[in-house]
Short mmCIF file of C-alpha atoms and ligand atoms in Angstrom, two decimals:
data_model
loop_
_atom_site.label_atom_id
_atom_site.label_comp_id
_atom_site.label_asym_id
_atom_site.label_seq_id
_atom_site.Cartn_x
_atom_site.Cartn_y
_atom_site.Cartn_z
CA MET A 1118 129.34 98.88 128.83
CA SER A 1119 127.46 95.35 128.26
CA LEU A 1120 125.12 95.12 125.42
CA LYS A 1121 122.10 95.32 127.52
CA GLU A 1122 123.25 98.70 129.27
CA ARG A 1123 123.86 99.98 125.65
CA ASP A 1124 120.60 98.98 124.55
CA LYS A 1125 119.00 100.71 127.24
CA LYS A 1126 120.49 104.05 126.30
CA HIS A 1127 118.79 104.82 122.95
CA ILE A 1128 116.74 101.87 122.16
CA TRP A 1129 112.74 101.78 122.14
CA HIS A 1130 111.49 98.23 121.66
CA PRO A 1131 108.25 97.21 120.19
CA LEU A 1132 105.46 95.87 122.28
CA THR A 1133 107.44 96.74 125.34
CA GLN A 1134 106.43 98.80 128.45
CA HIS A 1135 110.12 99.91 129.54
CA LYS A 1136 109.16 101.04 132.80
CA ILE A 1137 108.19 97.31 133.90
CA HIS A 1138 110.77 95.58 131.40
CA PRO A 1139 113.75 97.75 131.02
CA ASP A 1140 115.84 94.76 129.88
CA SER A 1141 115.88 93.12 126.51
CA LEU A 1142 118.22 89.73 126.02
CA PRO A 1143 120.91 90.15 123.44
CA ILE A 1144 121.38 87.55 120.94
CA VAL A 1145 124.73 87.63 119.22
CA LYS A 1146 124.45 84.53 116.97
CA ALA A 1147 122.03 82.05 115.51
CA GLU A 1148 122.15 78.86 113.55
CA GLY A 1149 119.37 76.39 112.49
CA ALA A 1150 117.00 76.14 115.21
CA LEU A 1151 119.58 77.65 117.82
CA LEU A 1152 119.85 81.29 119.42
CA PHE A 1153 122.88 82.21 121.49
CA ASP A 1154 122.92 85.03 123.89
CA ASP A 1155 126.01 87.54 124.61
CA GLU A 1156 127.05 84.91 127.36
CA GLY A 1157 127.07 81.96 125.26
CA LYS A 1158 124.04 80.52 126.51
CA GLU A 1159 121.97 78.49 123.80
CA TYR A 1160 118.16 78.62 123.15
CA ILE A 1161 115.86 76.62 121.12
CA ASP A 1162 114.12 78.99 118.53
CA GLY A 1163 110.69 77.15 119.19
CA ILE A 1164 108.77 80.09 117.33
CA ALA A 1165 111.31 80.62 114.35
CA SER A 1166 111.72 84.12 115.45
CA TRP A 1167 108.07 85.10 115.12
CA TYR A 1168 107.54 82.43 112.27
CA THR A 1169 110.25 83.91 109.84
CA ALA A 1170 113.31 81.65 110.14
CA MET A 1171 111.44 78.59 109.05
CA TYR A 1172 114.54 76.94 107.01
CA GLY A 1173 116.67 77.51 109.93
CA HIS A 1174 118.60 80.70 111.21
CA CYS A 1175 121.43 81.67 108.83
CA ASN A 1176 120.74 78.87 106.36
CA PRO A 1177 123.78 78.41 104.23
CA TYR A 1178 121.92 77.82 101.01
CA ILE A 1179 120.18 81.12 101.28
CA ILE A 1180 123.29 82.88 102.39
CA GLU A 1181 125.11 81.55 99.04
CA LYS A 1182 122.14 82.75 97.08
CA VAL A 1183 122.06 86.16 98.58
CA ASN A 1184 126.00 86.56 98.22
CA GLU A 1185 125.65 85.84 94.47
CA GLN A 1186 122.74 88.49 94.02
CA MET A 1187 124.51 91.07 96.34
CA ARG A 1188 127.32 91.03 93.84
CA LYS A 1189 124.86 91.73 90.60
CA LEU A 1190 122.28 93.91 91.51
CA ASP A 1191 121.26 95.29 95.14
CA GLN A 1192 118.63 97.96 94.47
CA ILE A 1193 116.60 99.37 91.67
CA VAL A 1194 113.63 101.71 91.58
CA PHE A 1195 110.57 99.49 90.94
CA ALA A 1196 108.49 101.98 88.96
CA GLY A 1197 109.51 101.91 85.43
CA PHE A 1198 112.24 99.23 85.97
CA THR A 1199 112.13 95.48 86.43
CA HIS A 1200 114.61 92.84 87.16
CA GLU A 1201 114.97 89.05 86.86
CA PRO A 1202 114.69 88.15 90.86
CA ALA A 1203 111.36 89.89 90.98
CA ILE A 1204 110.19 88.31 87.75
CA ARG A 1205 111.57 84.97 88.83
CA LEU A 1206 109.85 85.17 92.35
CA SER A 1207 106.70 86.06 90.79
CA GLU A 1208 106.49 82.98 88.70
CA GLU A 1209 107.50 80.77 91.59
CA LEU A 1210 104.82 82.37 93.75
CA ILE A 1211 102.09 81.92 91.23
CA LYS A 1212 103.24 78.12 90.94
CA ILE A 1213 102.48 77.45 94.74
CA LEU A 1214 99.56 80.12 95.32
CA PRO A 1215 95.94 78.92 94.96
CA ASP A 1216 95.07 78.77 91.10
CA ASN A 1217 93.15 82.09 90.80
CA GLN A 1218 95.86 84.29 92.15
CA GLU A 1219 97.66 86.09 89.08
CA LYS A 1220 99.34 89.14 90.12
CA ILE A 1221 102.26 89.91 92.69
CA PHE A 1222 102.62 93.40 94.37
CA PHE A 1223 105.56 93.82 96.53
CA SER A 1224 106.04 95.75 99.67
CA ASP A 1225 108.02 95.25 102.86
CA ASN A 1226 106.31 94.18 105.89
CA GLY A 1227 102.86 92.12 106.73
CA SER A 1228 100.92 95.11 107.86
CA THR A 1229 101.86 97.03 104.76
CA ALA A 1230 100.67 93.71 102.79
CA ASN A 1231 97.40 93.93 104.50
CA GLU A 1232 97.34 97.54 103.90
CA VAL A 1233 97.86 97.08 100.19
CA GLY A 1234 95.23 94.51 100.17
CA ILE A 1235 92.60 96.82 102.00
CA LYS A 1236 93.54 99.62 99.57
CA MET A 1237 93.41 97.57 96.47
CA ALA A 1238 89.83 96.32 97.66
CA LEU A 1239 88.62 99.95 98.21
CA GLN A 1240 89.89 101.19 94.97
CA TYR A 1241 88.71 98.12 92.89
CA HIS A 1242 84.92 99.24 93.95
CA PHE A 1243 86.14 103.10 93.47
CA ASN A 1244 87.59 102.08 89.89
CA LYS A 1245 84.08 100.58 89.27
CA GLY A 1246 82.30 103.72 90.34
CA GLU A 1247 80.94 101.96 93.31
CA LYS A 1248 80.85 103.75 96.97
CA ARG A 1249 81.94 101.13 99.21
CA ASN A 1250 83.64 101.88 102.43
CA THR A 1251 83.18 99.10 105.01
CA ILE A 1252 85.43 96.66 105.67
CA ILE A 1253 84.53 93.30 107.72
CA ALA A 1254 86.71 91.78 109.98
CA PHE A 1255 86.77 88.91 112.66
CA ASN A 1256 86.48 90.11 116.33
CA ASP A 1257 89.93 89.17 117.67
CA GLY A 1258 91.88 89.02 114.25
CA PHE A 1259 95.10 90.57 113.95
CA HIS A 1260 96.51 92.21 110.75
CA GLY A 1261 99.09 94.66 111.67
CA ASP A 1262 100.26 98.00 113.28
CA THR A 1263 99.51 100.46 110.31
CA PHE A 1264 96.34 102.40 110.18
CA GLY A 1265 94.27 100.30 107.95
CA ALA A 1266 95.63 97.04 109.13
CA MET A 1267 95.14 98.36 112.67
CA SER A 1268 91.45 99.24 112.15
CA ALA A 1269 90.80 95.71 110.87
CA SER A 1270 92.59 94.22 114.08
CA GLY A 1271 90.46 93.45 116.90
CA LEU A 1272 92.96 93.10 119.90
CA SER A 1273 92.37 95.92 122.28
CA VAL A 1274 96.07 96.47 123.59
CA TYR A 1275 97.03 97.26 120.16
CA ASN A 1276 94.22 99.80 119.29
CA GLY A 1277 93.04 101.70 122.23
CA PRO A 1278 94.61 105.02 121.75
CA PHE A 1279 93.65 104.99 118.00
CA GLU A 1280 90.37 103.89 117.52
CA ASP A 1281 88.94 107.37 116.91
CA PHE A 1282 90.89 107.36 113.87
CA PHE A 1283 89.92 104.11 112.28
CA ILE A 1284 88.73 103.39 108.92
CA ASP A 1285 85.22 101.81 108.99
CA VAL A 1286 85.41 98.35 110.12
CA GLN A 1287 82.42 95.97 111.25
CA ARG A 1288 83.08 92.74 113.21
CA ILE A 1289 81.75 89.19 113.15
CA PRO A 1290 82.84 86.55 115.76
CA THR A 1291 85.20 83.83 114.66
CA PRO A 1292 82.75 81.06 113.51
CA ASN A 1293 82.35 77.48 115.32
CA LYS A 1294 79.85 74.94 115.46
CA ASP A 1295 78.02 76.64 118.27
CA ASN A 1296 77.96 80.11 116.79
CA PHE A 1297 77.73 79.90 113.20
CA ASP A 1298 74.02 80.40 112.79
CA GLU A 1299 74.59 83.62 114.54
CA VAL A 1300 77.86 84.64 112.98
CA MET A 1301 76.01 84.27 109.50
CA LYS A 1302 73.24 86.17 110.71
CA GLN A 1303 75.46 89.05 111.67
CA LEU A 1304 77.30 88.87 108.48
CA GLN A 1305 74.01 89.03 106.32
CA LYS A 1306 72.87 92.14 108.47
CA ILE A 1307 76.19 94.22 107.97
CA ILE A 1308 76.06 93.36 104.35
CA ASN A 1309 72.43 94.65 104.22
CA SER A 1310 73.21 97.62 106.29
CA TYR A 1311 76.50 99.04 105.05
CA ASN A 1312 78.48 99.30 101.98
CA VAL A 1313 80.75 96.48 102.20
CA ALA A 1314 84.09 96.61 100.20
CA ALA A 1315 86.14 93.72 101.76
CA PHE A 1316 86.30 90.98 104.27
CA ILE A 1317 89.80 90.31 105.78
CA TYR A 1318 90.55 87.33 107.71
CA GLU A 1319 93.45 84.92 108.85
CA PRO A 1320 92.79 81.60 107.41
CA LEU A 1321 92.21 78.79 109.98
CA VAL A 1322 94.86 80.06 112.50
CA GLN A 1323 94.57 83.56 114.25
CA GLY A 1324 98.10 83.88 115.39
CA ALA A 1325 98.12 86.82 117.72
CA ASN A 1326 94.61 85.68 118.99
CA ALA A 1327 96.47 83.21 120.95
CA MET A 1328 96.68 80.73 117.97
CA HIS A 1329 92.77 80.53 117.87
CA MET A 1330 91.95 77.91 115.32
CA PHE A 1331 88.77 77.47 113.52
CA GLU A 1332 87.13 75.22 110.54
CA ALA A 1333 87.69 75.68 106.99
CA GLU A 1334 83.84 74.70 106.20
CA PHE A 1335 82.75 77.92 108.29
CA LEU A 1336 85.16 80.00 106.78
CA ASN A 1337 84.06 78.78 103.22
CA GLU A 1338 80.55 79.67 103.82
CA ILE A 1339 81.38 83.23 104.78
CA LEU A 1340 83.60 83.43 101.70
CA GLN A 1341 80.88 82.36 99.53
CA ILE A 1342 78.40 84.89 100.74
CA CYS A 1343 81.17 87.51 100.10
CA ALA A 1344 81.55 86.15 96.55
CA ALA A 1345 77.84 86.37 96.14
CA ASN A 1346 77.49 90.15 97.17
CA ASN A 1347 80.83 91.25 95.36
CA ILE A 1348 82.65 91.77 98.62
CA ILE A 1349 86.59 91.46 97.86
CA THR A 1350 88.30 88.80 100.06
CA ILE A 1351 91.66 89.16 101.79
CA ALA A 1352 93.39 85.94 103.06
CA ASP A 1353 96.02 87.44 105.63
CA GLU A 1354 98.42 84.81 105.29
CA VAL A 1355 101.45 86.63 106.58
CA MET A 1356 101.56 84.06 109.60
CA THR A 1357 100.03 80.90 107.91
CA GLY A 1358 101.94 80.97 104.60
CA PHE A 1359 104.78 78.88 103.45
CA GLY A 1360 104.05 75.45 105.00
CA LYS A 1361 103.08 76.10 108.68
CA THR A 1362 99.60 74.67 108.26
CA GLY A 1363 100.80 71.46 106.54
CA THR A 1364 99.98 72.86 103.12
CA ASN A 1365 101.89 75.82 101.53
CA PHE A 1366 99.09 78.17 102.14
CA ALA A 1367 96.02 77.48 104.63
CA SER A 1368 93.81 78.74 101.94
CA GLU A 1369 94.28 75.61 100.21
CA TYR A 1370 92.14 73.94 102.91
CA VAL A 1371 89.30 76.17 101.90
CA VAL A 1372 87.11 75.32 98.72
CA THR A 1373 86.31 79.08 98.08
CA LYS A 1374 89.56 80.94 97.36
CA PRO A 1375 90.31 84.47 98.50
CA ASP A 1376 90.48 87.36 95.82
CA ILE A 1377 93.66 88.84 97.68
CA ILE A 1378 96.21 87.16 99.81
CA SER A 1379 98.85 88.69 101.74
CA MET A 1380 102.23 87.23 102.67
CA SER A 1381 105.49 88.12 104.47
CA LYS A 1382 107.24 86.64 107.74
CA ALA A 1383 108.42 83.29 106.30
CA LEU A 1384 108.58 84.50 102.80
CA THR A 1385 112.06 85.85 103.40
CA ALA A 1386 113.07 83.24 105.60
CA GLY A 1387 114.24 85.65 108.52
CA PHE A 1388 116.78 87.39 106.59
CA VAL A 1389 115.27 90.56 105.20
CA PRO A 1390 111.88 92.15 105.45
CA MET A 1391 109.67 91.68 102.54
CA ALA A 1392 105.91 91.42 101.62
CA VAL A 1393 103.76 90.49 99.08
CA THR A 1394 100.04 90.95 97.94
CA SER A 1395 98.87 88.72 95.25
CA CYS A 1396 95.65 89.23 93.58
CA THR A 1397 93.22 87.72 90.78
CA GLN A 1398 93.36 88.91 87.17
CA GLU A 1399 89.91 90.49 87.78
CA ILE A 1400 91.25 92.76 90.69
CA TYR A 1401 94.20 93.94 88.50
CA ASP A 1402 91.77 94.58 85.31
CA ALA A 1403 89.79 97.01 87.36
CA PHE A 1404 92.96 99.08 87.57
CA LEU A 1405 93.63 99.27 83.78
CA ASP A 1406 92.28 102.34 82.12
CA ASP A 1407 93.55 105.02 79.38
CA SER A 1408 93.51 107.61 82.62
CA VAL A 1409 96.39 107.33 85.10
CA GLY A 1410 93.89 108.10 87.96
CA LYS A 1411 92.65 104.49 88.02
CA ALA A 1412 96.27 102.88 88.54
CA PHE A 1413 97.26 101.91 91.89
CA PHE A 1414 99.30 104.64 93.41
CA HIS A 1415 101.10 102.87 96.19
CA ALA A 1416 104.72 102.14 96.44
CA HIS A 1417 107.50 101.75 98.98
CA THR A 1418 110.88 102.65 98.16
CA TYR A 1419 112.38 99.06 98.85
CA SER A 1420 109.47 97.42 96.58
CA ALA A 1421 110.61 94.05 95.22
CA ASN A 1422 114.38 94.90 96.40
CA PRO A 1423 116.39 92.20 94.45
CA ILE A 1424 118.33 90.97 97.52
CA ALA A 1425 114.91 90.02 99.27
CA CYS A 1426 113.72 88.72 96.25
CA SER A 1427 116.53 86.17 95.73
CA VAL A 1428 116.06 85.35 99.67
CA ALA A 1429 112.29 84.74 98.73
CA ILE A 1430 113.14 82.68 95.82
CA ALA A 1431 115.79 80.45 97.67
CA GLY A 1432 112.99 79.91 100.51
CA ILE A 1433 110.58 78.70 98.29
CA GLU A 1434 113.26 76.29 96.62
CA LEU A 1435 113.75 75.04 100.13
CA LEU A 1436 110.05 74.77 100.84
CA GLY A 1437 109.44 72.62 97.83
CA SER A 1438 112.45 70.40 98.77
CA GLU A 1439 112.09 66.63 99.81
CA GLU A 1440 113.94 67.29 102.91
CA ILE A 1441 111.65 70.11 104.44
CA GLN A 1442 108.42 68.56 103.38
CA LYS A 1443 109.59 65.47 104.97
CA ASN A 1444 110.54 67.52 108.19
CA ILE A 1445 107.06 68.99 107.97
CA GLN A 1446 105.47 65.78 108.27
CA THR A 1447 107.81 64.62 111.10
CA ILE A 1448 107.01 67.60 113.26
CA ILE A 1449 103.26 67.14 112.79
CA LYS A 1450 103.42 63.65 113.72
CA SER A 1451 105.56 64.29 116.73
CA HIS A 1452 103.35 67.09 117.83
CA GLN A 1453 100.48 64.71 117.72
CA ASP A 1454 102.60 62.21 119.97
CA PHE A 1455 103.32 64.93 122.12
CA ASP A 1456 99.62 65.93 122.32
CA THR A 1457 98.30 62.44 123.44
CA LYS A 1458 100.77 62.58 126.26
CA ILE A 1459 99.64 65.82 128.04
CA LYS A 1460 96.18 66.58 126.68
CA ASN A 1461 94.66 65.11 129.78
CA HIS A 1462 96.88 66.76 132.20
CA PRO A 1463 94.94 68.39 135.01
CA LYS A 1464 96.77 71.65 134.10
CA VAL A 1465 95.82 71.57 130.63
CA LYS A 1466 92.37 72.82 129.52
CA THR A 1467 92.66 72.63 125.76
CA THR A 1468 94.97 71.81 122.90
CA ARG A 1469 95.05 72.39 119.35
CA GLN A 1470 97.22 71.93 116.37
CA GLN A 1471 97.20 72.57 112.59
CA GLY A 1472 100.17 71.74 110.91
CA VAL A 1473 103.39 72.47 112.54
CA ILE A 1474 101.74 75.20 115.06
CA TYR A 1475 100.77 73.32 118.05
CA ALA A 1476 98.94 75.21 121.03
CA LEU A 1477 97.64 74.50 124.61
CA ASP A 1478 95.83 76.67 127.05
CA LEU A 1479 96.88 76.40 130.65
CA ASP A 1480 94.03 75.79 132.92
CA ILE A 1481 94.93 78.45 135.46
CA GLU A 1482 93.70 81.97 136.05
CA MET A 1483 96.13 84.47 134.62
CA ASP A 1484 96.18 87.76 132.61
CA ARG A 1485 97.64 88.23 129.18
CA TYR A 1486 100.30 90.47 129.85
CA GLY A 1487 100.29 89.56 133.68
CA LYS A 1488 103.18 88.56 135.95
CA LYS A 1489 102.57 85.04 135.64
CA ARG A 1490 103.17 85.13 131.97
CA TYR A 1491 106.62 86.51 132.45
CA GLU A 1492 107.24 83.85 135.02
CA ILE A 1493 106.14 81.02 132.18
CA PHE A 1494 108.59 82.77 129.70
CA ASP A 1495 111.45 82.78 132.19
CA HIS A 1496 110.94 79.06 132.89
CA PHE A 1497 111.32 78.33 129.23
CA MET A 1498 114.25 80.78 128.82
CA GLN A 1499 116.22 79.37 131.73
CA ASN A 1500 115.92 75.85 130.30
CA GLY A 1501 117.42 77.13 127.05
CA VAL A 1502 113.93 77.05 125.12
CA CYS A 1503 112.58 80.33 123.42
CA LEU A 1504 108.71 79.97 123.65
CA ARG A 1505 106.58 83.26 124.17
CA PRO A 1506 103.35 82.44 125.83
CA LEU A 1507 100.45 84.25 124.69
CA GLY A 1508 98.55 84.64 127.80
CA LYS A 1509 97.65 81.51 129.04
CA THR A 1510 98.39 79.78 125.63
CA ILE A 1511 101.71 78.27 125.04
CA TYR A 1512 102.33 77.46 121.46
CA ILE A 1513 105.29 75.82 119.15
CA LEU A 1514 105.99 76.89 115.84
CA PRO A 1515 109.51 75.52 115.28
CA PRO A 1516 111.59 76.13 112.30
CA TYR A 1517 111.31 73.23 109.87
CA VAL A 1518 114.89 72.02 110.47
CA ILE A 1519 114.60 71.59 114.10
CA THR A 1520 115.96 68.03 115.31
CA LYS A 1521 114.30 65.48 116.99
CA ASN A 1522 116.07 66.10 120.15
CA GLN A 1523 115.57 69.92 120.09
CA LEU A 1524 111.77 69.17 119.73
CA ASP A 1525 111.90 66.82 122.58
CA LYS A 1526 113.58 69.31 124.58
CA ILE A 1527 110.72 71.79 123.99
CA TYR A 1528 108.15 69.15 125.07
CA ASN A 1529 109.78 68.34 128.26
CA THR A 1530 110.49 71.75 129.22
CA ILE A 1531 106.67 72.15 128.72
CA ILE A 1532 105.82 68.93 130.84
CA GLU A 1533 108.28 70.29 133.77
CA LEU A 1534 106.14 73.68 133.27
CA LEU A 1535 103.04 71.82 134.06
CA GLU A 1536 104.36 70.33 137.20
CA VAL A 1537 105.51 74.03 138.70
CA VAL A 1538 103.07 76.18 137.48
C1 PLP B 2863 102.81 89.48 111.79
C2 PLP B 2863 101.45 89.76 111.09
C3 PLP B 2863 101.23 90.78 110.80
C4 PLP B 2863 101.85 92.07 110.50
O1 PLP B 2863 103.12 91.81 109.78
P1 PLP B 2863 104.34 92.58 110.25
O2 PLP B 2863 105.39 92.34 109.56
O3 PLP B 2863 104.80 92.58 111.71
O4 PLP B 2863 103.78 94.29 110.03
C5 PLP B 2863 99.93 90.62 109.86
N1 PLP B 2863 99.12 89.69 110.00
C6 PLP B 2863 99.38 88.46 110.68
C7 PLP B 2863 98.36 87.36 110.47
C8 PLP B 2863 100.62 88.62 111.11
O5 PLP B 2863 100.91 87.33 111.79
#
């Protein structure tokens, strides 16, 4: 039996309506920016496998580091024990995170990193003797699929069946120059009417919301209001972290820094799952007490797994290397040139870019999960390019190691699509 057939027997895929889409494509090998399927066909991974494999698939430097670590220490309980890879990773993260971040808490996926951030914020107020129960989030944000993270997310296909079970969340629109005053008014009204504990947001780029981008100044004003009201701010950098916006973290573009930052995805470069929630000294200090009750009672069995830590350290080393930094600049410039070429195309409605993230909206009628979306996806795959359109939005978020030829092939396949769509 083929892999496709065997897959169908027992596997339940995420985000998949199996009745309409029974087949999943088996990938048997990956290298650099390339994926290979079970028939030997190759695809350029234009989205770095959901923004994880930024230094290239099966990066040999990371493999070497993992190999070393696997022979030394595989796993150890992280309550009451510690190890060098976690310590070293905390040091390396603090070096590249915004200056106000001091403490590193480990978990194992992006949703959970946000869940931890939300729980930290709620317990911060609880520990200070304040009853605060409301979270503020953007209308169309995405923070993950666990209950707290899902409650804060605003995309309805994900949330529909669960809305009755959500934690308390009040939503505001993502700010732009036209709605900014209205957003600030709504924010103030929520702060006056509810006991607001935290504000969670994706800084500058909302990935699942079709790569929606917004300006740092508007976000900064919201963060200032939050700070003035002792509302804990949580930057969800799960997607934007580790160089994608052109700086290590998107929060660097915003003057006011968040109290808490969640990260995952590129943290472990596509090798193994891991996540981190960082916070300020002030947050951490609110959990210090003579009673155990004020401690943060949250753990995952694989918290700070040493092998995952060794991957993350190697990833950060690569991110800081001259070669990767140069590649990031080359990709940014190359996206800009592509943009000049296509932004006035009659089938292109709008385009946007932040760092290596480039997105365009097609000027055609279609549903986010409609038939057309799959036709566009097929066009790319048949041409050996792996891009996953978000409705009418086509975006590129390539691994930093992508070659000029590979990038050109992605661009050309998009240009061809514009001719046939
Ligand atoms: C992917 C993503 C998440 C969820 O991370 P998982 O590892 O899939 O749980 C949360 N927030 C943002 C911004 C993401 O892009």
